[in-house]
Short mmCIF file of C-alpha atoms in Angstrom, two decimals:
data_model
loop_
_atom_site.label_atom_id
_atom_site.label_comp_id
_atom_site.label_asym_id
_atom_site.label_seq_id
_atom_site.Cartn_x
_atom_site.Cartn_y
_atom_site.Cartn_z
CA MET A 271 30.04 -1.92 7.93
CA ASN A 272 30.82 -2.75 4.28
CA HIS A 273 28.45 -5.66 4.28
CA TYR A 274 25.33 -3.95 5.57
CA PRO A 275 22.67 -3.22 2.95
CA PRO A 276 22.66 0.39 1.67
CA SER A 277 19.66 1.43 3.80
CA ILE A 278 21.60 0.60 6.97
CA ARG A 279 24.97 1.76 5.64
CA ASN A 280 23.58 5.22 4.79
CA ALA A 281 21.99 5.60 8.21
CA ILE A 282 25.23 4.58 9.93
CA GLN A 283 27.18 7.01 7.78
CA SER A 284 24.85 9.90 8.59
CA LEU A 285 24.84 9.08 12.30
CA SER A 286 28.62 8.82 12.49
CA ARG A 287 28.88 12.39 11.24
CA LEU A 288 27.41 13.56 14.57
CA PRO A 289 29.98 14.87 17.06
CA GLY A 290 31.24 12.21 19.48
CA VAL A 291 29.61 9.41 17.50
CA GLY A 292 32.13 6.93 16.09
CA ALA A 293 31.53 4.03 13.72
CA LYS A 294 30.69 1.58 16.54
CA THR A 295 28.24 3.95 18.23
CA ALA A 296 26.59 4.80 14.90
CA GLU A 297 26.13 1.07 14.27
CA ARG A 298 24.63 0.60 17.73
CA LEU A 299 22.27 3.54 17.22
CA ALA A 300 21.15 2.21 13.84
CA MET A 301 20.47 -1.23 15.33
CA HIS A 302 18.47 0.43 18.10
CA LEU A 303 16.40 2.40 15.60
CA LEU A 304 15.72 -0.76 13.58
CA ARG A 305 14.22 -2.34 16.68
CA ALA A 306 12.43 0.82 17.84
CA PRO A 307 8.77 1.48 16.93
CA ALA A 308 8.40 3.16 13.53
CA THR A 309 6.61 6.11 15.17
CA GLU A 310 9.67 6.85 17.29
CA VAL A 311 11.95 6.97 14.24
CA THR A 312 9.48 9.06 12.25
CA GLU A 313 9.22 11.47 15.16
CA LEU A 314 13.01 11.74 15.47
CA ALA A 315 13.41 12.40 11.74
CA ARG A 316 10.59 14.94 11.74
CA ASN A 317 11.90 16.73 14.82
CA LEU A 318 15.37 17.01 13.28
CA MET A 319 13.87 18.55 10.13
CA GLU A 320 11.71 20.95 12.16
CA LEU A 321 14.72 21.86 14.31
CA LYS A 322 16.49 23.09 11.24
CA LYS A 323 13.49 24.64 9.51
CA LYS A 324 11.86 26.51 12.36
CA THR A 325 14.77 27.71 14.44
CA ARG A 326 16.08 31.22 13.87
CA LEU A 327 17.68 33.95 16.01
CA CYS A 328 15.55 36.22 18.16
CA ALA A 329 15.51 39.67 16.54
CA ARG A 330 16.18 41.35 19.92
CA CYS A 331 18.60 39.18 21.92
CA PHE A 332 19.83 36.78 19.16
CA THR A 333 19.20 33.61 21.10
CA LEU A 334 17.71 30.60 19.30
CA SER A 335 13.98 30.90 18.88
CA ASP A 336 11.20 29.58 16.69
CA THR A 337 9.41 32.89 16.72
CA ASP A 338 10.73 36.29 15.58
CA THR A 339 11.05 37.44 19.17
CA CYS A 340 11.98 34.80 21.73
CA ALA A 341 9.85 33.79 24.72
CA ILE A 342 12.12 35.65 27.15
CA CYS A 343 12.19 38.93 25.18
CA SER A 344 8.41 38.87 24.72
CA ASN A 345 7.69 38.15 28.38
CA PRO A 346 6.56 41.44 30.02
CA ALA A 347 7.19 39.97 33.47
CA ARG A 348 10.96 39.99 32.88
CA GLU A 349 12.90 43.02 34.13
CA GLN A 350 13.33 45.17 31.04
CA ASP A 351 16.24 47.26 32.28
CA ILE A 352 18.88 44.61 32.94
CA LEU A 353 20.78 42.76 30.22
CA CYS A 354 22.86 39.64 30.73
CA VAL A 355 25.52 39.23 28.02
CA VAL A 356 26.35 35.59 27.24
CA GLU A 357 28.53 33.79 24.71
CA GLY A 358 25.82 31.59 23.27
CA PRO A 359 22.34 30.09 23.66
CA ALA A 360 23.65 27.16 25.76
CA GLU A 361 25.14 29.62 28.26
CA LEU A 362 21.80 31.46 28.35
CA MET A 363 20.10 28.16 29.23
CA SER A 364 22.60 27.55 32.05
CA ILE A 365 21.69 30.90 33.57
CA GLU A 366 17.95 30.35 33.13
CA LYS A 367 18.27 27.06 35.03
CA THR A 368 19.54 28.89 38.13
CA GLY A 369 16.20 30.71 38.32
CA VAL A 370 17.76 33.83 39.88
CA PHE A 371 17.97 36.05 36.82
CA SER A 372 14.76 37.69 35.64
CA GLY A 373 16.14 40.28 33.21
CA LEU A 374 16.79 40.04 29.48
CA TYR A 375 19.73 38.62 27.55
CA HIS A 376 22.12 39.55 24.80
CA VAL A 377 23.72 36.61 23.00
CA LEU A 378 27.12 37.36 21.46
CA HIS A 379 27.51 34.13 19.46
CA GLY A 380 31.18 33.81 20.30
CA VAL A 381 34.01 35.53 22.15
CA LEU A 382 36.83 37.74 20.98
CA SER A 383 39.71 35.56 19.86
CA PRO A 384 42.43 37.32 17.84
CA MET A 385 44.21 33.96 17.38
CA ASP A 386 41.17 32.63 15.50
CA GLY A 387 40.64 35.95 13.72
CA ILE A 388 37.46 36.74 15.67
CA GLY A 389 37.16 40.46 16.33
CA PRO A 390 34.37 42.71 17.70
CA ASP A 391 32.57 42.79 14.33
CA ASP A 392 32.34 38.99 14.21
CA ILE A 393 30.22 38.71 17.35
CA ARG A 394 27.09 40.68 18.28
CA ILE A 395 28.84 43.55 20.08
CA ARG A 396 27.63 46.23 17.68
CA GLU A 397 24.05 45.10 18.32
CA LEU A 398 24.69 45.26 22.08
CA VAL A 399 25.89 48.86 21.83
CA ALA A 400 22.84 49.68 19.70
CA ARG A 401 20.54 48.27 22.38
CA ILE A 402 22.28 50.35 25.06
CA LYS A 403 22.05 53.50 22.88
CA ARG A 404 18.31 53.03 22.53
CA GLY A 405 18.19 53.55 26.31
CA GLY A 406 16.16 52.00 29.10
CA ILE A 407 18.97 49.69 30.29
CA ARG A 408 20.15 50.20 33.85
CA GLU A 409 22.61 47.31 34.22
CA VAL A 410 24.62 45.02 31.96
CA VAL A 411 25.81 41.75 33.54
CA ILE A 412 28.73 40.43 31.52
CA ALA A 413 28.46 36.64 31.87
CA THR A 414 31.12 35.48 29.46
CA GLY A 415 33.28 32.50 30.50
CA MET A 416 36.29 32.60 32.80
CA GLN A 417 38.73 31.48 30.12
CA VAL A 418 41.15 33.98 28.60
CA GLU A 419 38.85 34.79 25.67
CA GLY A 420 35.81 35.20 27.91
CA GLU A 421 37.73 37.51 30.24
CA SER A 422 39.12 39.66 27.45
CA THR A 423 35.70 39.85 25.80
CA ALA A 424 34.29 41.03 29.14
CA ALA A 425 37.06 43.63 29.45
CA TYR A 426 36.44 44.85 25.89
CA ILE A 427 32.69 45.16 26.41
CA SER A 428 33.02 46.90 29.77
CA GLU A 429 35.37 49.43 28.17
CA ILE A 430 33.18 50.06 25.14
CA LEU A 431 30.16 50.61 27.42
CA GLN A 432 31.94 53.11 29.70
CA PRO A 433 30.54 56.20 27.87
CA TYR A 434 26.98 55.16 28.76
CA ASP A 435 25.41 55.80 32.12
CA ILE A 436 24.87 52.17 33.12
CA LYS A 437 26.09 49.82 35.80
CA ILE A 438 28.37 47.14 34.37
CA THR A 439 28.77 43.96 36.39
CA ARG A 440 30.62 40.68 36.00
CA LEU A 441 29.78 37.25 37.44
CA ALA A 442 31.28 36.83 40.92
CA SER A 443 34.35 34.73 41.36
CA GLY A 444 33.25 31.42 42.70
CA MET A 445 33.20 30.00 39.22
CA PRO A 446 36.02 27.47 38.94
CA MET A 447 38.98 29.08 37.12
CA GLY A 448 39.15 28.10 33.46
CA GLY A 449 35.56 26.88 33.81
CA ASP A 450 33.13 26.76 30.93
CA LEU A 451 29.71 28.22 31.75
CA LYS A 452 27.96 25.43 29.88
CA TYR A 453 29.25 22.75 32.25
CA VAL A 454 29.24 24.44 35.61
CA ASP A 455 26.68 23.19 38.14
CA PRO A 456 23.63 25.42 38.74
CA ILE A 457 24.48 26.00 42.44
CA THR A 458 27.92 27.46 41.70
CA LEU A 459 26.52 29.52 38.86
CA LYS A 460 23.67 30.77 41.05
CA HIS A 461 26.18 31.87 43.70
CA ALA A 462 28.30 33.56 41.03
CA LEU A 463 25.24 35.43 39.76
CA GLU A 464 24.17 36.56 43.22
CA LYS A 465 27.67 37.78 44.10
CA ARG A 466 28.30 39.54 40.80
CA TYR A 467 30.51 42.61 41.21
CA ALA A 468 30.82 45.98 39.50
CA VAL A 469 33.83 46.53 37.23
CA MET B 294 16.12 22.51 28.46
CA ASN B 295 12.77 24.04 29.58
CA HIS B 296 13.56 27.38 28.05
CA TYR B 297 14.46 26.28 24.54
CA PRO B 298 11.80 26.93 21.90
CA PRO B 299 9.63 23.88 21.04
CA SER B 300 11.50 23.11 17.80
CA ILE B 301 14.73 22.61 19.74
CA ARG B 302 13.06 21.01 22.77
CA ASN B 303 11.39 18.35 20.59
CA ALA B 304 14.63 17.52 18.80
CA ILE B 305 16.49 17.23 22.13
CA GLN B 306 13.73 15.00 23.50
CA SER B 307 13.84 12.69 20.48
CA LEU B 308 17.63 12.53 20.51
CA SER B 309 17.79 11.76 24.23
CA ARG B 310 15.68 8.67 23.63
CA LEU B 311 18.64 7.13 21.77
CA PRO B 312 20.66 4.63 23.82
CA GLY B 313 23.64 6.18 25.58
CA VAL B 314 22.47 9.71 24.81
CA GLY B 315 21.68 11.73 27.93
CA ALA B 316 20.13 15.18 28.17
CA LYS B 317 23.50 16.97 27.88
CA THR B 318 24.59 14.98 24.82
CA ALA B 319 21.20 15.43 23.15
CA GLU B 320 21.54 19.19 23.69
CA ARG B 321 25.04 19.14 22.20
CA LEU B 322 23.85 17.12 19.18
CA ALA B 323 20.94 19.50 18.59
CA MET B 324 23.31 22.50 18.74
CA HIS B 325 25.60 20.75 16.27
CA LEU B 326 22.71 20.10 13.87
CA LEU B 327 21.60 23.72 14.11
CA ARG B 328 25.02 24.81 12.92
CA ALA B 329 25.38 22.02 10.33
CA PRO B 330 24.42 22.58 6.67
CA ALA B 331 20.71 21.96 6.03
CA THR B 332 21.58 19.26 3.49
CA GLU B 333 23.36 17.23 6.17
CA VAL B 334 20.35 17.32 8.48
CA THR B 335 17.94 16.50 5.63
CA GLU B 336 20.14 13.57 4.66
CA LEU B 337 20.29 12.29 8.23
CA ALA B 338 16.50 12.50 8.61
CA ARG B 339 15.91 10.84 5.24
CA ASN B 340 18.40 8.07 5.93
CA LEU B 341 16.77 7.30 9.28
CA MET B 342 13.36 7.04 7.57
CA GLU B 343 14.78 4.84 4.80
CA LEU B 344 16.54 2.68 7.37
CA LYS B 345 13.19 1.87 8.92
CA LYS B 346 11.22 1.62 5.70
CA LYS B 347 13.56 -0.43 3.54
CA THR B 348 15.17 -2.83 5.97
CA ARG B 349 13.69 -6.31 6.35
CA LEU B 350 15.02 -9.78 7.13
CA CYS B 351 16.57 -11.92 4.39
CA ALA B 352 14.13 -14.73 3.56
CA ARG B 353 16.95 -17.31 3.64
CA CYS B 354 19.37 -16.41 6.44
CA PHE B 355 17.30 -13.79 8.33
CA THR B 356 19.99 -11.15 8.45
CA LEU B 357 19.07 -7.51 7.86
CA SER B 358 18.65 -6.71 4.20
CA ASP B 359 16.97 -4.24 1.93
CA THR B 360 16.18 -6.88 -0.65
CA ASP B 361 14.17 -10.08 -0.17
CA THR B 362 17.34 -12.16 -0.31
CA CYS B 363 20.46 -10.56 1.15
CA ALA B 364 23.65 -9.85 -0.79
CA ILE B 365 25.47 -12.78 0.81
CA CYS B 366 22.73 -15.37 0.14
CA SER B 367 22.38 -14.23 -3.46
CA ASN B 368 26.13 -14.29 -4.13
CA PRO B 369 26.91 -17.50 -6.15
CA ALA B 370 30.62 -17.15 -5.32
CA ARG B 371 29.94 -17.98 -1.64
CA GLU B 372 30.34 -21.63 -0.59
CA GLN B 373 26.79 -22.94 -0.59
CA ASP B 374 27.39 -25.97 1.65
CA ILE B 375 28.66 -24.35 4.81
CA LEU B 376 26.46 -22.40 7.24
CA CYS B 377 27.69 -20.16 10.03
CA VAL B 378 25.12 -19.78 12.83
CA VAL B 379 25.28 -16.39 14.58
CA GLU B 380 23.25 -14.64 17.25
CA GLY B 381 22.45 -11.52 15.26
CA PRO B 382 23.30 -9.30 12.28
CA ALA B 383 26.06 -7.46 14.19
CA GLU B 384 27.83 -10.79 14.88
CA LEU B 385 27.50 -11.66 11.18
CA MET B 386 29.24 -8.37 10.35
CA SER B 387 32.07 -9.16 12.80
CA ILE B 388 32.70 -12.43 10.98
CA GLU B 389 32.50 -10.83 7.53
CA LYS B 390 35.16 -8.35 8.62
CA THR B 391 37.68 -11.16 9.23
CA GLY B 392 37.47 -12.06 5.52
CA VAL B 393 38.14 -15.77 6.17
CA PHE B 394 34.61 -17.11 5.94
CA SER B 395 33.11 -17.51 2.49
CA GLY B 396 30.07 -19.66 3.27
CA LEU B 397 26.51 -18.66 4.11
CA TYR B 398 24.94 -17.58 7.41
CA HIS B 399 22.00 -18.37 9.61
CA VAL B 400 20.96 -15.59 11.97
CA LEU B 401 19.21 -16.77 15.14
CA HIS B 402 18.09 -13.35 16.44
CA GLY B 403 18.90 -14.23 20.01
CA VAL B 404 20.21 -17.02 22.23
CA LEU B 405 18.44 -19.50 24.47
CA SER B 406 17.87 -17.93 27.85
CA PRO B 407 15.42 -19.75 30.15
CA MET B 408 15.80 -16.97 32.73
CA ASP B 409 14.38 -14.47 30.22
CA GLY B 410 11.82 -16.98 28.94
CA ILE B 411 13.57 -17.39 25.58
CA GLY B 412 13.24 -20.96 24.30
CA PRO B 413 14.07 -22.67 20.97
CA ASP B 414 10.82 -21.43 19.37
CA ASP B 415 11.68 -17.81 20.11
CA ILE B 416 14.82 -17.79 18.00
CA ARG B 417 15.29 -19.06 14.41
CA ILE B 418 16.26 -22.65 15.28
CA ARG B 419 13.28 -24.26 13.55
CA GLU B 420 14.26 -22.42 10.35
CA LEU B 421 17.84 -23.69 10.76
CA VAL B 422 16.66 -27.29 11.00
CA ALA B 423 14.45 -26.76 7.94
CA ARG B 424 17.47 -25.52 5.96
CA ILE B 425 19.49 -28.58 7.00
CA LYS B 426 16.59 -30.91 6.08
CA ARG B 427 16.45 -29.42 2.61
CA GLY B 428 19.97 -30.83 2.19
CA GLY B 429 23.13 -29.58 0.51
CA ILE B 430 24.78 -28.43 3.75
CA ARG B 431 28.08 -30.10 4.60
CA GLU B 432 29.12 -28.13 7.68
CA VAL B 433 27.47 -25.93 10.31
CA VAL B 434 29.81 -23.60 12.22
CA ILE B 435 28.13 -22.59 15.46
CA ALA B 436 29.44 -19.10 16.16
CA THR B 437 27.34 -18.06 19.13
CA GLY B 438 29.08 -16.12 21.91
CA MET B 439 31.22 -17.57 24.68
CA GLN B 440 28.84 -16.47 27.44
CA VAL B 441 26.68 -19.04 29.23
CA GLU B 442 23.69 -18.46 26.94
CA GLY B 443 25.82 -18.64 23.79
CA GLU B 444 27.44 -21.88 24.95
CA SER B 445 24.17 -23.54 25.88
CA THR B 446 22.58 -22.42 22.62
CA ALA B 447 25.54 -24.01 20.79
CA ALA B 448 25.13 -27.23 22.80
CA TYR B 449 21.40 -27.31 22.04
CA ILE B 450 21.89 -26.76 18.33
CA SER B 451 24.69 -29.31 18.04
CA GLU B 452 22.43 -31.88 19.74
CA ILE B 453 19.39 -31.14 17.62
CA LEU B 454 21.53 -31.45 14.45
CA GLN B 455 23.07 -34.83 15.43
CA PRO B 456 20.55 -36.88 13.36
CA TYR B 457 21.76 -35.23 10.16
CA ASP B 458 24.89 -36.25 8.33
CA ILE B 459 26.76 -32.96 8.68
CA LYS B 460 29.93 -31.76 10.34
CA ILE B 461 29.18 -29.49 13.28
CA THR B 462 31.94 -27.12 14.39
CA ARG B 463 32.36 -24.44 17.04
CA LEU B 464 34.65 -21.41 17.03
CA ALA B 465 38.10 -22.27 18.40
CA SER B 466 38.99 -21.23 21.88
CA GLY B 467 41.19 -18.21 21.61
CA MET B 468 38.19 -16.00 22.07
CA PRO B 469 38.49 -14.30 25.45
CA MET B 470 36.24 -16.15 27.92
CA GLY B 471 32.97 -14.35 28.53
CA GLY B 472 33.70 -12.32 25.39
CA ASP B 473 31.00 -10.84 23.21
CA LEU B 474 31.49 -11.52 19.49
CA LYS B 475 30.46 -7.99 18.60
CA TYR B 476 33.38 -6.42 20.45
CA VAL B 477 36.20 -8.86 19.84
CA ASP B 478 39.02 -7.65 17.59
CA PRO B 479 39.09 -9.11 14.03
CA ILE B 480 42.51 -10.80 14.52
CA THR B 481 41.34 -12.87 17.50
CA LEU B 482 38.10 -13.72 15.77
CA LYS B 483 39.96 -14.69 12.58
CA HIS B 484 42.18 -17.03 14.61
CA ALA B 485 39.14 -18.50 16.33
CA LEU B 486 37.49 -19.13 12.97
CA GLU B 487 40.57 -20.78 11.49
CA LYS B 488 41.06 -23.02 14.53
CA ARG B 489 37.40 -24.04 14.80
CA TYR B 490 36.97 -27.56 16.17
CA ALA B 491 34.46 -30.37 15.68
CA VAL B 492 32.05 -31.05 18.55
#
């Protein structure tokens, strides 16, 4: 890499900072972009800038959005009285792909993890309780992952929501144990959603 | 992906056009960039634009450069009478990494491949002959790959250069057969360079 001109060296350096992209891959990507039409590269660069500039968190559910309220929260056709609690936006997307959930979401942005110093105040649990207090919610589906942290986050949330008169459910077993919601196939996840059980 | 806001969807779409980047990886990269500092993303976007805008081919050896004449061609400390003929800029870099070659290069930008309709006029062979005709070259090291196309390109070049009073050499065997110069380890390539033989 030392002998590439600065224009190429800088691009390779920037690309190799991406996760899972090593020096060889970054070099291959840069060579591809050099051969690609200029419009494609311009579009990529512009889209990466826009990604960063326009994206914010939905003021209601805290998922990624480029409007103040996300498309799901502002869709009147969604069931307004059922909330699905997920770890992050990617997990929300996994559930949307199943097509069986038509309620609203609440994105925690993490799970409880005492080992990493992540407590209830570090994820959006307070905001979840506030939404429940405002009323109008009939059911909360806790769709955190099946790993230890996901399970204990689910347990914590179901306990903290006990005082309120709502049904609290958890995704059905059927999920592979230790499985990460982001990588599970839609069929399994769909089954798990349909068979969700009350805790 | 359908349910991401347009800013994220566009970035994922652009990223998934990169070679070896599927929908899942593009999504993961976009999520990484959303969390990354804005300066890192700006730098990446700027470097990709610069890559495309500044990079051209060296007027002498045709490698990638961001000046009219590349750093190697304009370095007076390099041996001016020995030319190493390579398939592309990545192969040039592989040879530079060995540190044993201090001459100049000639980048073909391809190999002869009748099956793909690539003949002598489609790669920089004419320009190679012109450089030889101008004189001052004592040796040409043909460092094309060991695949069929690389070998036949080497044979073609060594034949076309016979009329000129120069030594023509080929990389020593020692390269794994069928090996691609881009992926060979520097030690093997260094050995192959040192043991190069006259054809």
